[in-house]
Tab-separated table of N, CA and C and ligand atoms in Angstrom:
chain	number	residue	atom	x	y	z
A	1	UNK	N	-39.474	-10.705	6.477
A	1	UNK	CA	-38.567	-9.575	6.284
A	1	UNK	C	-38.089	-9.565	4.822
A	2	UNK	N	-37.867	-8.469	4.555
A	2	UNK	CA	-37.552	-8.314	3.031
A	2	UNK	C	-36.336	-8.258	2.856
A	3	UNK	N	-35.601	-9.054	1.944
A	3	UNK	CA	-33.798	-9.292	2.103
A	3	UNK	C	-33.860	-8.213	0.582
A	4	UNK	N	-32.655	-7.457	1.093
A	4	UNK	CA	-32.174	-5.882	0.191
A	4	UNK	C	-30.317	-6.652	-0.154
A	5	UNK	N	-30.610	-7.200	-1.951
A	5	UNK	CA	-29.436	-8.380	-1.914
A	5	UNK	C	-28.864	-7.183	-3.487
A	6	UNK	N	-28.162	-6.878	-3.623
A	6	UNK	CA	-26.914	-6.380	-4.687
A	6	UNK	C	-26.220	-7.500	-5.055
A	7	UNK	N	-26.657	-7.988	-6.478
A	7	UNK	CA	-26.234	-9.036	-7.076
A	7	UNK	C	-24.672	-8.875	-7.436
A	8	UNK	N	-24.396	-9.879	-7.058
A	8	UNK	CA	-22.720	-9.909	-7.401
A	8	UNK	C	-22.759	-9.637	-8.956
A	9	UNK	N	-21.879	-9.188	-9.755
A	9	UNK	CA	-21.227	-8.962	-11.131
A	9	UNK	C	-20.327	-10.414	-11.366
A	10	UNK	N	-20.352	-11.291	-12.064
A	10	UNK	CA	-19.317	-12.098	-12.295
A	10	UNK	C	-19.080	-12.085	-14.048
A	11	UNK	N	-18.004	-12.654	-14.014
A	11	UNK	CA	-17.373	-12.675	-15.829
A	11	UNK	C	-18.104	-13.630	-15.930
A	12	UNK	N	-17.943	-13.533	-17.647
A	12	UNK	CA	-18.795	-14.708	-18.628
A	12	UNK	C	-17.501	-15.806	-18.480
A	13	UNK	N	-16.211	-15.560	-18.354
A	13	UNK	CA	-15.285	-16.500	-18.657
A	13	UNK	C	-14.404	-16.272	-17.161
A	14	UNK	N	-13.496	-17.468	-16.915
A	14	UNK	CA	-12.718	-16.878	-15.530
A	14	UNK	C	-11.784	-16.151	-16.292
A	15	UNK	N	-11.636	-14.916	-15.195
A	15	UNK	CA	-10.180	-14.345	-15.346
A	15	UNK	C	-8.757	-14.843	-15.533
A	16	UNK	N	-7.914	-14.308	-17.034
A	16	UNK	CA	-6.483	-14.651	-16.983
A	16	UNK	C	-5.306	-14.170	-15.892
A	17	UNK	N	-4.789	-14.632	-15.236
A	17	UNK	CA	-3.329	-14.172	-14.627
A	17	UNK	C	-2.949	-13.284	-15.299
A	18	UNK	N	-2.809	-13.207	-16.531
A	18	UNK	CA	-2.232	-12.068	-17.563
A	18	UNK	C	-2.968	-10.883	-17.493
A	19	UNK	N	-4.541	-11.247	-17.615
A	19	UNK	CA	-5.096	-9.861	-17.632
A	19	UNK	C	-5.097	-9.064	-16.061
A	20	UNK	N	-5.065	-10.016	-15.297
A	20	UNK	CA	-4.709	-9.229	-13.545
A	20	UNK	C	-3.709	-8.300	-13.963
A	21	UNK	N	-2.369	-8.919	-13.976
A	21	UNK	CA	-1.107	-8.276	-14.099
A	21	UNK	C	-1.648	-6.725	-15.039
A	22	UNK	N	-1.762	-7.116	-15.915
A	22	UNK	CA	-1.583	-5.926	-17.392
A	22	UNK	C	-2.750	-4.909	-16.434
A	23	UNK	N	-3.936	-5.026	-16.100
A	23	UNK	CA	-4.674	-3.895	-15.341
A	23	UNK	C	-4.120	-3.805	-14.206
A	24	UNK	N	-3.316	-4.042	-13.252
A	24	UNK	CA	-2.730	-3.739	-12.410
A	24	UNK	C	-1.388	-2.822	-12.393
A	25	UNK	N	-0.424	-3.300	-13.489
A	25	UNK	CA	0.205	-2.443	-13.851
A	25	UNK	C	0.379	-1.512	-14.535
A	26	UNK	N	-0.864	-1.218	-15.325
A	26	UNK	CA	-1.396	0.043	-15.884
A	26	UNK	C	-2.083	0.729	-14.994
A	27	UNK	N	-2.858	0.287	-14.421
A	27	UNK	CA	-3.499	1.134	-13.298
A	27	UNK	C	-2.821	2.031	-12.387
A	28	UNK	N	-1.993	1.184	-11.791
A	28	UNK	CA	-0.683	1.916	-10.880
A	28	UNK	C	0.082	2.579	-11.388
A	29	UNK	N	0.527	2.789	-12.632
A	29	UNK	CA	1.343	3.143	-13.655
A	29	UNK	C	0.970	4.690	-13.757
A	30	UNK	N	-0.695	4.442	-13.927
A	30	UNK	CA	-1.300	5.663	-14.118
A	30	UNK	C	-1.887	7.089	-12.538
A	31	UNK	N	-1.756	5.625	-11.716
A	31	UNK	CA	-2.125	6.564	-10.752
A	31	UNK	C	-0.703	6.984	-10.324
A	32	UNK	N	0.601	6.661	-10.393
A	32	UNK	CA	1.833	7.576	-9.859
A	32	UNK	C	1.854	8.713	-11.098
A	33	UNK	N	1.109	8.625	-11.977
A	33	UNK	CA	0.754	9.882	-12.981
A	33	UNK	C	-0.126	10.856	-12.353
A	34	UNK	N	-1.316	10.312	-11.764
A	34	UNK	CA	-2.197	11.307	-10.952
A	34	UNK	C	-1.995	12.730	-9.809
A	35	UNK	N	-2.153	13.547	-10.591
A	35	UNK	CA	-1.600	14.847	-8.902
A	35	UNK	C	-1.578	14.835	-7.585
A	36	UNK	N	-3.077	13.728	-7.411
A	36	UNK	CA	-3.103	13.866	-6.092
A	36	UNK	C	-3.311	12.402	-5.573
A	37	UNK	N	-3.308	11.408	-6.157
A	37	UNK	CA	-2.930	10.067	-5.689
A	37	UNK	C	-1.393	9.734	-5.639
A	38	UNK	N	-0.802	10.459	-6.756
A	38	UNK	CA	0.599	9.773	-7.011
A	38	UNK	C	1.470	10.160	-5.889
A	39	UNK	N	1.455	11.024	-5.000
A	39	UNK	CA	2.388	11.631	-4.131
A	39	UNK	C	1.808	10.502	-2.808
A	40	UNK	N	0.372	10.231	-2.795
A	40	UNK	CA	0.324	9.614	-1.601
A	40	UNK	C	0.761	7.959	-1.671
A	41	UNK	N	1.231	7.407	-2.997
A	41	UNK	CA	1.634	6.589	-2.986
A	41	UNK	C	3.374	6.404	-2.782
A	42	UNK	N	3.559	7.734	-3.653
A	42	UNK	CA	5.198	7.907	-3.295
A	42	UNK	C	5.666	7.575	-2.341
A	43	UNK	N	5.146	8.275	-1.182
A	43	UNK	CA	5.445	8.831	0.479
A	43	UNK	C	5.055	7.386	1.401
A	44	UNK	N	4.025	6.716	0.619
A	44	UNK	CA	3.696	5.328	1.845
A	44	UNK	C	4.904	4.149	1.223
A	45	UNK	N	4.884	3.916	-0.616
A	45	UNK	CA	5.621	3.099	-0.866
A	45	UNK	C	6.881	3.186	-0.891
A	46	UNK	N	7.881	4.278	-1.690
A	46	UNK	CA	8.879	4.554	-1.381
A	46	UNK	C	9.551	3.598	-2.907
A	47	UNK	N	10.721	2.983	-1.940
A	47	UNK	CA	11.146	2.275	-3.442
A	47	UNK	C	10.859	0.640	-2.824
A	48	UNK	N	9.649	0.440	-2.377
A	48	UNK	CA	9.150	-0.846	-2.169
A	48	UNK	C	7.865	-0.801	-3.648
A	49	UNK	N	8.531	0.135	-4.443
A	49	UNK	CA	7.413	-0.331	-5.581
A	49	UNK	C	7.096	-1.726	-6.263
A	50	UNK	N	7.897	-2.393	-6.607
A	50	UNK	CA	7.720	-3.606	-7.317
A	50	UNK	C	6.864	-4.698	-6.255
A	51	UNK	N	7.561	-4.288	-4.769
A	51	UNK	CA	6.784	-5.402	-3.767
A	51	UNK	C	5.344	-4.965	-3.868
A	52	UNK	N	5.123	-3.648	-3.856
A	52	UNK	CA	3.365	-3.442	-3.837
A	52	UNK	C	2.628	-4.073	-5.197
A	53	UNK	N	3.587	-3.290	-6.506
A	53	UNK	CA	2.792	-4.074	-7.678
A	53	UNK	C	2.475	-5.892	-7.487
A	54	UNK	N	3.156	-6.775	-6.880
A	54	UNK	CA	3.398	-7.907	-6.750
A	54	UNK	C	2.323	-8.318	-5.485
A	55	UNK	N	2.012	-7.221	-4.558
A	55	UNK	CA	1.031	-7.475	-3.997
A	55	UNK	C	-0.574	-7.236	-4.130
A	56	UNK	N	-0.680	-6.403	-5.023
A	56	UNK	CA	-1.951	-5.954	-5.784
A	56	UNK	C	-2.290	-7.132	-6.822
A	57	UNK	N	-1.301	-7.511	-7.412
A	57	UNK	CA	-1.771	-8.675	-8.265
A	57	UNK	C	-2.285	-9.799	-7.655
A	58	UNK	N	-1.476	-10.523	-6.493
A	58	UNK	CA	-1.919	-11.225	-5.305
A	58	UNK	C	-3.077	-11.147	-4.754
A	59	UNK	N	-3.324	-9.840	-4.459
A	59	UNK	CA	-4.957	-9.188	-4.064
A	59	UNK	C	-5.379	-9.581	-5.064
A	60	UNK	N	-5.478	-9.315	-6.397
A	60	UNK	CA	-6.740	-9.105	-7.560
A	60	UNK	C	-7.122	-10.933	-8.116
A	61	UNK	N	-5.937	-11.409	-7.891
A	61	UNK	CA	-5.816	-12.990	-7.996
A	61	UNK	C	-6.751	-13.648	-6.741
A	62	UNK	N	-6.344	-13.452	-5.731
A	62	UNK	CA	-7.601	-13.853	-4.816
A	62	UNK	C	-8.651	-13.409	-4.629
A	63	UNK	N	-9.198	-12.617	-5.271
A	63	UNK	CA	-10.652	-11.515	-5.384
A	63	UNK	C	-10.891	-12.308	-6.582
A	64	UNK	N	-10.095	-12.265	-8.038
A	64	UNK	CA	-11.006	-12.778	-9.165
A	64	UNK	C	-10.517	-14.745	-9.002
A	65	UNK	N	-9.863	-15.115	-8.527
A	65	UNK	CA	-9.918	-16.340	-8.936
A	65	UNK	C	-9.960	-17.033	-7.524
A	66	UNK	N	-10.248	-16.902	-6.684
A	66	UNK	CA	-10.184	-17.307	-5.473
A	66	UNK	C	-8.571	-18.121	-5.090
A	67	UNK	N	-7.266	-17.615	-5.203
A	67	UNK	CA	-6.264	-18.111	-5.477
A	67	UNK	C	-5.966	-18.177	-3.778
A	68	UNK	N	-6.119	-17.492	-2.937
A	68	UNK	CA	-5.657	-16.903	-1.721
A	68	UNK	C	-4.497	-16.848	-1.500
A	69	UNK	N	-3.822	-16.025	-2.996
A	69	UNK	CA	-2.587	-16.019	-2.487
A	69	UNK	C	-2.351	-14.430	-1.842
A	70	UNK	N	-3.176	-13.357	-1.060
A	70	UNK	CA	-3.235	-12.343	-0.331
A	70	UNK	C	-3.508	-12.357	0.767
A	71	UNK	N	-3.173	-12.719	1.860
A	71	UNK	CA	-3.497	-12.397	3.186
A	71	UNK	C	-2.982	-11.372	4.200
A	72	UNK	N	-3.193	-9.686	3.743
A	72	UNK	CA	-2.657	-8.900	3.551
A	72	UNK	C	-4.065	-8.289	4.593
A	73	UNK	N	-3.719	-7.175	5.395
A	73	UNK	CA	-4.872	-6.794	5.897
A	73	UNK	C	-5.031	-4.860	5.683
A	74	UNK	N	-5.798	-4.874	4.234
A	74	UNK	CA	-5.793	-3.540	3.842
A	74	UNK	C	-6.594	-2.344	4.526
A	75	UNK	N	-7.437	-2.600	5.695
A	75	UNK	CA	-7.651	-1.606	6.184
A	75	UNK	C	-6.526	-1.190	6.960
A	76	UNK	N	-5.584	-2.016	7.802
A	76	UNK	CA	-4.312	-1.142	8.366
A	76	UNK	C	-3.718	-0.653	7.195
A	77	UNK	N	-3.416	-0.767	5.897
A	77	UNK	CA	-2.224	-0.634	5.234
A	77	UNK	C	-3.003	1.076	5.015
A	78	UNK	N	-4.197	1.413	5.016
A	78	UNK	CA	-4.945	3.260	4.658
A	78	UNK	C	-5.192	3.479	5.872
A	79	UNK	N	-5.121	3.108	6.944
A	79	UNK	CA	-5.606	3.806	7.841
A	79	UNK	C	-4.595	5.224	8.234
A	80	UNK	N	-3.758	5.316	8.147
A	80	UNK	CA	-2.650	6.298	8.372
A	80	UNK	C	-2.310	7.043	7.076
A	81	UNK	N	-3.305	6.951	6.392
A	81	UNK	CA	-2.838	7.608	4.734
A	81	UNK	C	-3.569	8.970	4.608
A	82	UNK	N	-4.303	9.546	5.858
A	82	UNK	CA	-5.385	10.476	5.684
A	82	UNK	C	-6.351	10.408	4.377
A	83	UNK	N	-7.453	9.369	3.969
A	83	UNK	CA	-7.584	9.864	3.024
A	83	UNK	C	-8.840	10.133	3.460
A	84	UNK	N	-9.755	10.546	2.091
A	84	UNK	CA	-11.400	11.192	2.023
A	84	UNK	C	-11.996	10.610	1.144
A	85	UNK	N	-13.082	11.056	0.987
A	85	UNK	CA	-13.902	10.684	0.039
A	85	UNK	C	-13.384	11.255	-1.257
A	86	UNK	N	-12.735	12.378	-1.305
A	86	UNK	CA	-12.435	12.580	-2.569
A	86	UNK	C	-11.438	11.730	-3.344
A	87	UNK	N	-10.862	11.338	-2.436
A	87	UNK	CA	-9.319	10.062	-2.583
A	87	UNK	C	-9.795	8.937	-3.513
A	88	UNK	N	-10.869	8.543	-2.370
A	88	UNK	CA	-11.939	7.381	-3.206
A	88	UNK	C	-12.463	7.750	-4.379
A	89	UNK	N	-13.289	8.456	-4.578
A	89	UNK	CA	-13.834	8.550	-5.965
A	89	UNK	C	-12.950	9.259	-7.231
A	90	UNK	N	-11.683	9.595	-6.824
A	90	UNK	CA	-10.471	10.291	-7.899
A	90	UNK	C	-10.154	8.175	-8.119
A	91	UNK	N	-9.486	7.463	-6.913
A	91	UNK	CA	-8.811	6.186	-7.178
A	91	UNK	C	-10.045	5.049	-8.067
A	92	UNK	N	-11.185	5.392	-7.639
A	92	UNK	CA	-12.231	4.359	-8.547
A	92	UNK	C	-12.277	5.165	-9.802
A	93	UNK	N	-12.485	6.162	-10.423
A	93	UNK	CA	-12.428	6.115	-11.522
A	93	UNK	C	-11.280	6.429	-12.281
A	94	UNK	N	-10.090	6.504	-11.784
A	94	UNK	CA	-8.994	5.680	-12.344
A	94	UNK	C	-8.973	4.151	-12.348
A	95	UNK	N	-9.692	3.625	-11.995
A	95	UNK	CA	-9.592	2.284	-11.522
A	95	UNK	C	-10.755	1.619	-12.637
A	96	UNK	N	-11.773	2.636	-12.931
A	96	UNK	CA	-12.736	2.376	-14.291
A	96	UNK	C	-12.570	2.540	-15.438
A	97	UNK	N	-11.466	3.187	-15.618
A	97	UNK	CA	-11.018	3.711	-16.878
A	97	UNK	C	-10.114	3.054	-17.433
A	98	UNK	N	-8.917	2.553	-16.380
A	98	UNK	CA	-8.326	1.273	-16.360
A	98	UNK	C	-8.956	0.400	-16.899
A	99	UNK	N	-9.717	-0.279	-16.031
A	99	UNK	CA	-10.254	-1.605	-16.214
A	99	UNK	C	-11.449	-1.641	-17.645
A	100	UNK	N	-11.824	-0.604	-17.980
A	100	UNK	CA	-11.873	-0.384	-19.018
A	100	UNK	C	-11.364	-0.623	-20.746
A	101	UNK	N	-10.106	0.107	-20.602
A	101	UNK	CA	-9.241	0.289	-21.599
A	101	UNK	C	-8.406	-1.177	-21.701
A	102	UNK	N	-8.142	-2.114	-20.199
A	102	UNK	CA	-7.346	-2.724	-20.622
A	102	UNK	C	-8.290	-4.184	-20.186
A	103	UNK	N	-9.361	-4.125	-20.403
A	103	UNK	CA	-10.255	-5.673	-20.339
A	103	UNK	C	-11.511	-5.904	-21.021
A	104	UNK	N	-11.788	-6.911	-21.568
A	104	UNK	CA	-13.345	-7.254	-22.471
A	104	UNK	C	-13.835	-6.403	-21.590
A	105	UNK	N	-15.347	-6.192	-21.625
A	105	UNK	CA	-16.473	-5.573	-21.445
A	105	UNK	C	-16.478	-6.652	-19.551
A	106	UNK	N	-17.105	-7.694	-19.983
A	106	UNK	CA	-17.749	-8.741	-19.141
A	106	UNK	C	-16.683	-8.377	-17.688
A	107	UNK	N	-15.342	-8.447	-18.153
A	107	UNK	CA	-14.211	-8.812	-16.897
A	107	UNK	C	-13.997	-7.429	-16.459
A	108	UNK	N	-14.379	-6.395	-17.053
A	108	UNK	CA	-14.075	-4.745	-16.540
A	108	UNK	C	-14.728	-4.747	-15.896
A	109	UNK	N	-16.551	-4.906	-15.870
A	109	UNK	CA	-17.497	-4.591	-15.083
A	109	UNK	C	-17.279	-5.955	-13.631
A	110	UNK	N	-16.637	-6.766	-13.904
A	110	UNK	CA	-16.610	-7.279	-12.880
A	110	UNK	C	-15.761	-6.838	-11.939
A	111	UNK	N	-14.262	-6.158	-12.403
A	111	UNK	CA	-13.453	-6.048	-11.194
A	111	UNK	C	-13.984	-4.376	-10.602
A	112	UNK	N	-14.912	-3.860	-11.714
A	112	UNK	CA	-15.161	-2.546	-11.192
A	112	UNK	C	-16.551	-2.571	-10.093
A	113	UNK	N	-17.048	-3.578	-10.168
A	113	UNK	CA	-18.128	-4.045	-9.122
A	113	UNK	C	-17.255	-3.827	-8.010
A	114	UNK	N	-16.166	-5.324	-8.032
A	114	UNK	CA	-15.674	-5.449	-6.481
A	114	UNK	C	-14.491	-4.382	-5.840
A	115	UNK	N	-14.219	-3.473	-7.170
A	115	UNK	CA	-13.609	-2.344	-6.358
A	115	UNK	C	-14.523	-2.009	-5.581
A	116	UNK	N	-15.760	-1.167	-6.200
A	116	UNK	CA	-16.571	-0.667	-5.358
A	116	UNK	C	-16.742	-1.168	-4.421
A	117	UNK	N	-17.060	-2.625	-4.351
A	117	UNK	CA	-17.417	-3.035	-2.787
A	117	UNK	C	-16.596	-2.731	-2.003
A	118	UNK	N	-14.973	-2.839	-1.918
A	118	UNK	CA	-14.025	-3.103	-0.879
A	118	UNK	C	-14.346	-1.693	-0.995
A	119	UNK	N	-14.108	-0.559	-1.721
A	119	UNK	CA	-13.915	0.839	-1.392
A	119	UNK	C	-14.841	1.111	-0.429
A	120	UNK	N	-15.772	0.753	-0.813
A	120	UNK	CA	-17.150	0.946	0.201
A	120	UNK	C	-17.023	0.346	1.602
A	121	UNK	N	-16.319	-0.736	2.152
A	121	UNK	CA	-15.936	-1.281	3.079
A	121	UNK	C	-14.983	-0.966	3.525
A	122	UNK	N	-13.782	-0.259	2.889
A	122	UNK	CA	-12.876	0.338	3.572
A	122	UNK	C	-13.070	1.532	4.438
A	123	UNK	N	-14.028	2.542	3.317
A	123	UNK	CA	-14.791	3.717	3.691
A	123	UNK	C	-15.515	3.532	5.015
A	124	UNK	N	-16.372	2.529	5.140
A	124	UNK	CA	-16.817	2.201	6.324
A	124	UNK	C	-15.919	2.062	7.543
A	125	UNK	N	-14.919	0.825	7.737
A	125	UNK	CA	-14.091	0.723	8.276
A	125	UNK	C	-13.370	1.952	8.814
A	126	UNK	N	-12.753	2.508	7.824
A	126	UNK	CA	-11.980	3.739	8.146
A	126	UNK	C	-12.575	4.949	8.490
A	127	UNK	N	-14.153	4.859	8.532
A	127	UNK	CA	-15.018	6.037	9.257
A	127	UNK	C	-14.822	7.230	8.468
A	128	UNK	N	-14.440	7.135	7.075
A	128	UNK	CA	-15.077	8.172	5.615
A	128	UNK	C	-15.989	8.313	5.457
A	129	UNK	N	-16.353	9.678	5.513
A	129	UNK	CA	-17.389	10.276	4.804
A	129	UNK	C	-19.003	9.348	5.173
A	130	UNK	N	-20.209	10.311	4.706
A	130	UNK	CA	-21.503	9.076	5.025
A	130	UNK	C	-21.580	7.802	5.052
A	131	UNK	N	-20.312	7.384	4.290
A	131	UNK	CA	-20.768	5.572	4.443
A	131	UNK	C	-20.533	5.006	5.760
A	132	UNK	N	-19.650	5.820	6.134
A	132	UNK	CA	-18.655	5.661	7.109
A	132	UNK	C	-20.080	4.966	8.296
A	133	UNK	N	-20.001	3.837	8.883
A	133	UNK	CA	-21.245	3.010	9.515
A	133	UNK	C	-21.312	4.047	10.866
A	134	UNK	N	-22.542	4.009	11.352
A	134	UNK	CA	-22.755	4.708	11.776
A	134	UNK	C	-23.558	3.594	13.976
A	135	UNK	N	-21.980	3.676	14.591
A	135	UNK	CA	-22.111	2.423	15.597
A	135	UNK	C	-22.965	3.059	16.781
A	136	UNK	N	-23.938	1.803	17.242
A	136	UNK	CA	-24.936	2.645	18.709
A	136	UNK	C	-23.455	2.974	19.538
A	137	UNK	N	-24.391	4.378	20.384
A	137	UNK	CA	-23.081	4.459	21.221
A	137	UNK	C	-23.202	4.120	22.682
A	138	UNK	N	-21.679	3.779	22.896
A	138	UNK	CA	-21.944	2.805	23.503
A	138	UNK	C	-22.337	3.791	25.790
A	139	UNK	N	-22.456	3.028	26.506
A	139	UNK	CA	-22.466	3.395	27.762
A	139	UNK	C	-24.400	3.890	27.644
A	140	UNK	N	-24.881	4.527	28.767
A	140	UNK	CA	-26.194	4.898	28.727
A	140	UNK	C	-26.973	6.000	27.639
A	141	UNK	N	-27.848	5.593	26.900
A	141	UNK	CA	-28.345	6.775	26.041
A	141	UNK	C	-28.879	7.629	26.513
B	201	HEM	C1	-8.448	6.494	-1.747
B	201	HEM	C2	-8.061	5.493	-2.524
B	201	HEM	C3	-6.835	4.683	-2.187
B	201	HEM	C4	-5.557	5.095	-1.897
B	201	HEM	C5	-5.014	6.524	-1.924
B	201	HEM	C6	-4.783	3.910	-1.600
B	201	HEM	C7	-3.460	3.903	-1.254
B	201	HEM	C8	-2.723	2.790	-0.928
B	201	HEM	C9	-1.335	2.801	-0.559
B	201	HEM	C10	-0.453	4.050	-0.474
B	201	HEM	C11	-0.970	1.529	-0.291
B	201	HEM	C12	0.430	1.027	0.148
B	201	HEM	C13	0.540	0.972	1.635
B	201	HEM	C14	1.954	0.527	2.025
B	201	HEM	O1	2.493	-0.429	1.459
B	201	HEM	O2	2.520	1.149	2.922
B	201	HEM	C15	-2.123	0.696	-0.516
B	201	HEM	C16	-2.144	-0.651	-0.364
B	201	HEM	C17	-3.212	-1.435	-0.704
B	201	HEM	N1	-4.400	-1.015	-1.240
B	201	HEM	FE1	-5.003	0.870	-1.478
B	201	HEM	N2	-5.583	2.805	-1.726
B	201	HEM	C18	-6.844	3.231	-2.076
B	201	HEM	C19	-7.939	2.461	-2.333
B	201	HEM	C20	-7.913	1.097	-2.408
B	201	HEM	C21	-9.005	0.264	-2.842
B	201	HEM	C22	-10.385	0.788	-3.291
B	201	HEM	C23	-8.577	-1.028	-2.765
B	201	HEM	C24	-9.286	-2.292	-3.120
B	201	HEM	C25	-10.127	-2.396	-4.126
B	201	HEM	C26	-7.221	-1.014	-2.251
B	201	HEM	C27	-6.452	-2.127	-1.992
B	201	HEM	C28	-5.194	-2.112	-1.444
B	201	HEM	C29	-4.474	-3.305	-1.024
B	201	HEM	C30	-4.977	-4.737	-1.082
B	201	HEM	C31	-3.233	-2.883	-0.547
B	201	HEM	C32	-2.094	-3.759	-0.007
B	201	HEM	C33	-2.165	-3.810	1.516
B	201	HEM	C34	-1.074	-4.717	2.035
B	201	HEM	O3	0.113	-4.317	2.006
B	201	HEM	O4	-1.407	-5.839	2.461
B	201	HEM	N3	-6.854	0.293	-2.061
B	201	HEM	N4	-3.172	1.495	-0.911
């Protein structure tokens, strides 16, 4: 059988704590700037802002450095957020442009890899758009 493998992206150097923070809080910074992300963050976070920034860093710390300091379970936290595919591809390339502007070359393309993945797995999960997996159904065909 032929194995169909998407090479992981990793940095030339490990990721700083500092640089998590600084793209995290620019990122978010920028998406409560966005028309149509910023309201859906308003309405879920509220004035629990600082706890979410503090938990995104947590996330991005155990994604780039294997810290596990997130054990947070983000498909409940969107499942009630209505979103779409358009949600997704407006939040990833804010999320590229970010990671962009505020990281070397090597460490941008890495966290913009594993956005994609989780987006892509959330999408699945949350039954968005074509990615959205597609399960046998179940009882007699
Ligand atoms: C359509 C794009 C997205 C939107 C609009 C969105 C929105 C949100 C909102 C509003 C929250 C806060 C929920 C709450 O505290 O009540 C949240 C939490 C979170 N998001 Fe997203 N998100 C999106 C995509 C992503 C992607 C692509 C990732 C990962 C790369 C991600 C990772 C997380 C994580 C880890 C949390 C924290 C969950 C927790 O509290 O444990 N999100 N998101």
């Amino acid at each position: 059988m032929t194995s169909r493998r998407i090479p992981l992206i990793e940095p030339k150097a490990p990721i700083a704590e500092a640089q998590i923070d600084t793209l995290v809080r620019t990122f978010y910074g920028r998406v409560l700037e966005d028309e149509e992300l910023g309201p859906i963050f308003r309405d879920a976070v509220g004035s629990r802002w600082d706890e979410h920034l503090a938990t995104m860093v947590a996330f991005w710390s155990s994604v780039a450095l294997g810290t596990g300091r997130y054990s947070g379970k983000p498909h409940l936290a969107h499942r009630d957020l209505g979103l779409d595919m358009d949600h997704f591809g407006r939040w990833l390339n804010l999320f590229e442009k970010t990671a962009r502007d505020t990281c070397p070359p090597d460490a941008a393309a890495f966290f913009i890899d594993r956005a994609h993945r989780i987006a892509e797995s959330l999408q699945i999960g949350l039954d968005i758009g074509p990615k959205a997996l597609r399960l046998p159904k179940t009882g007699s065909a």
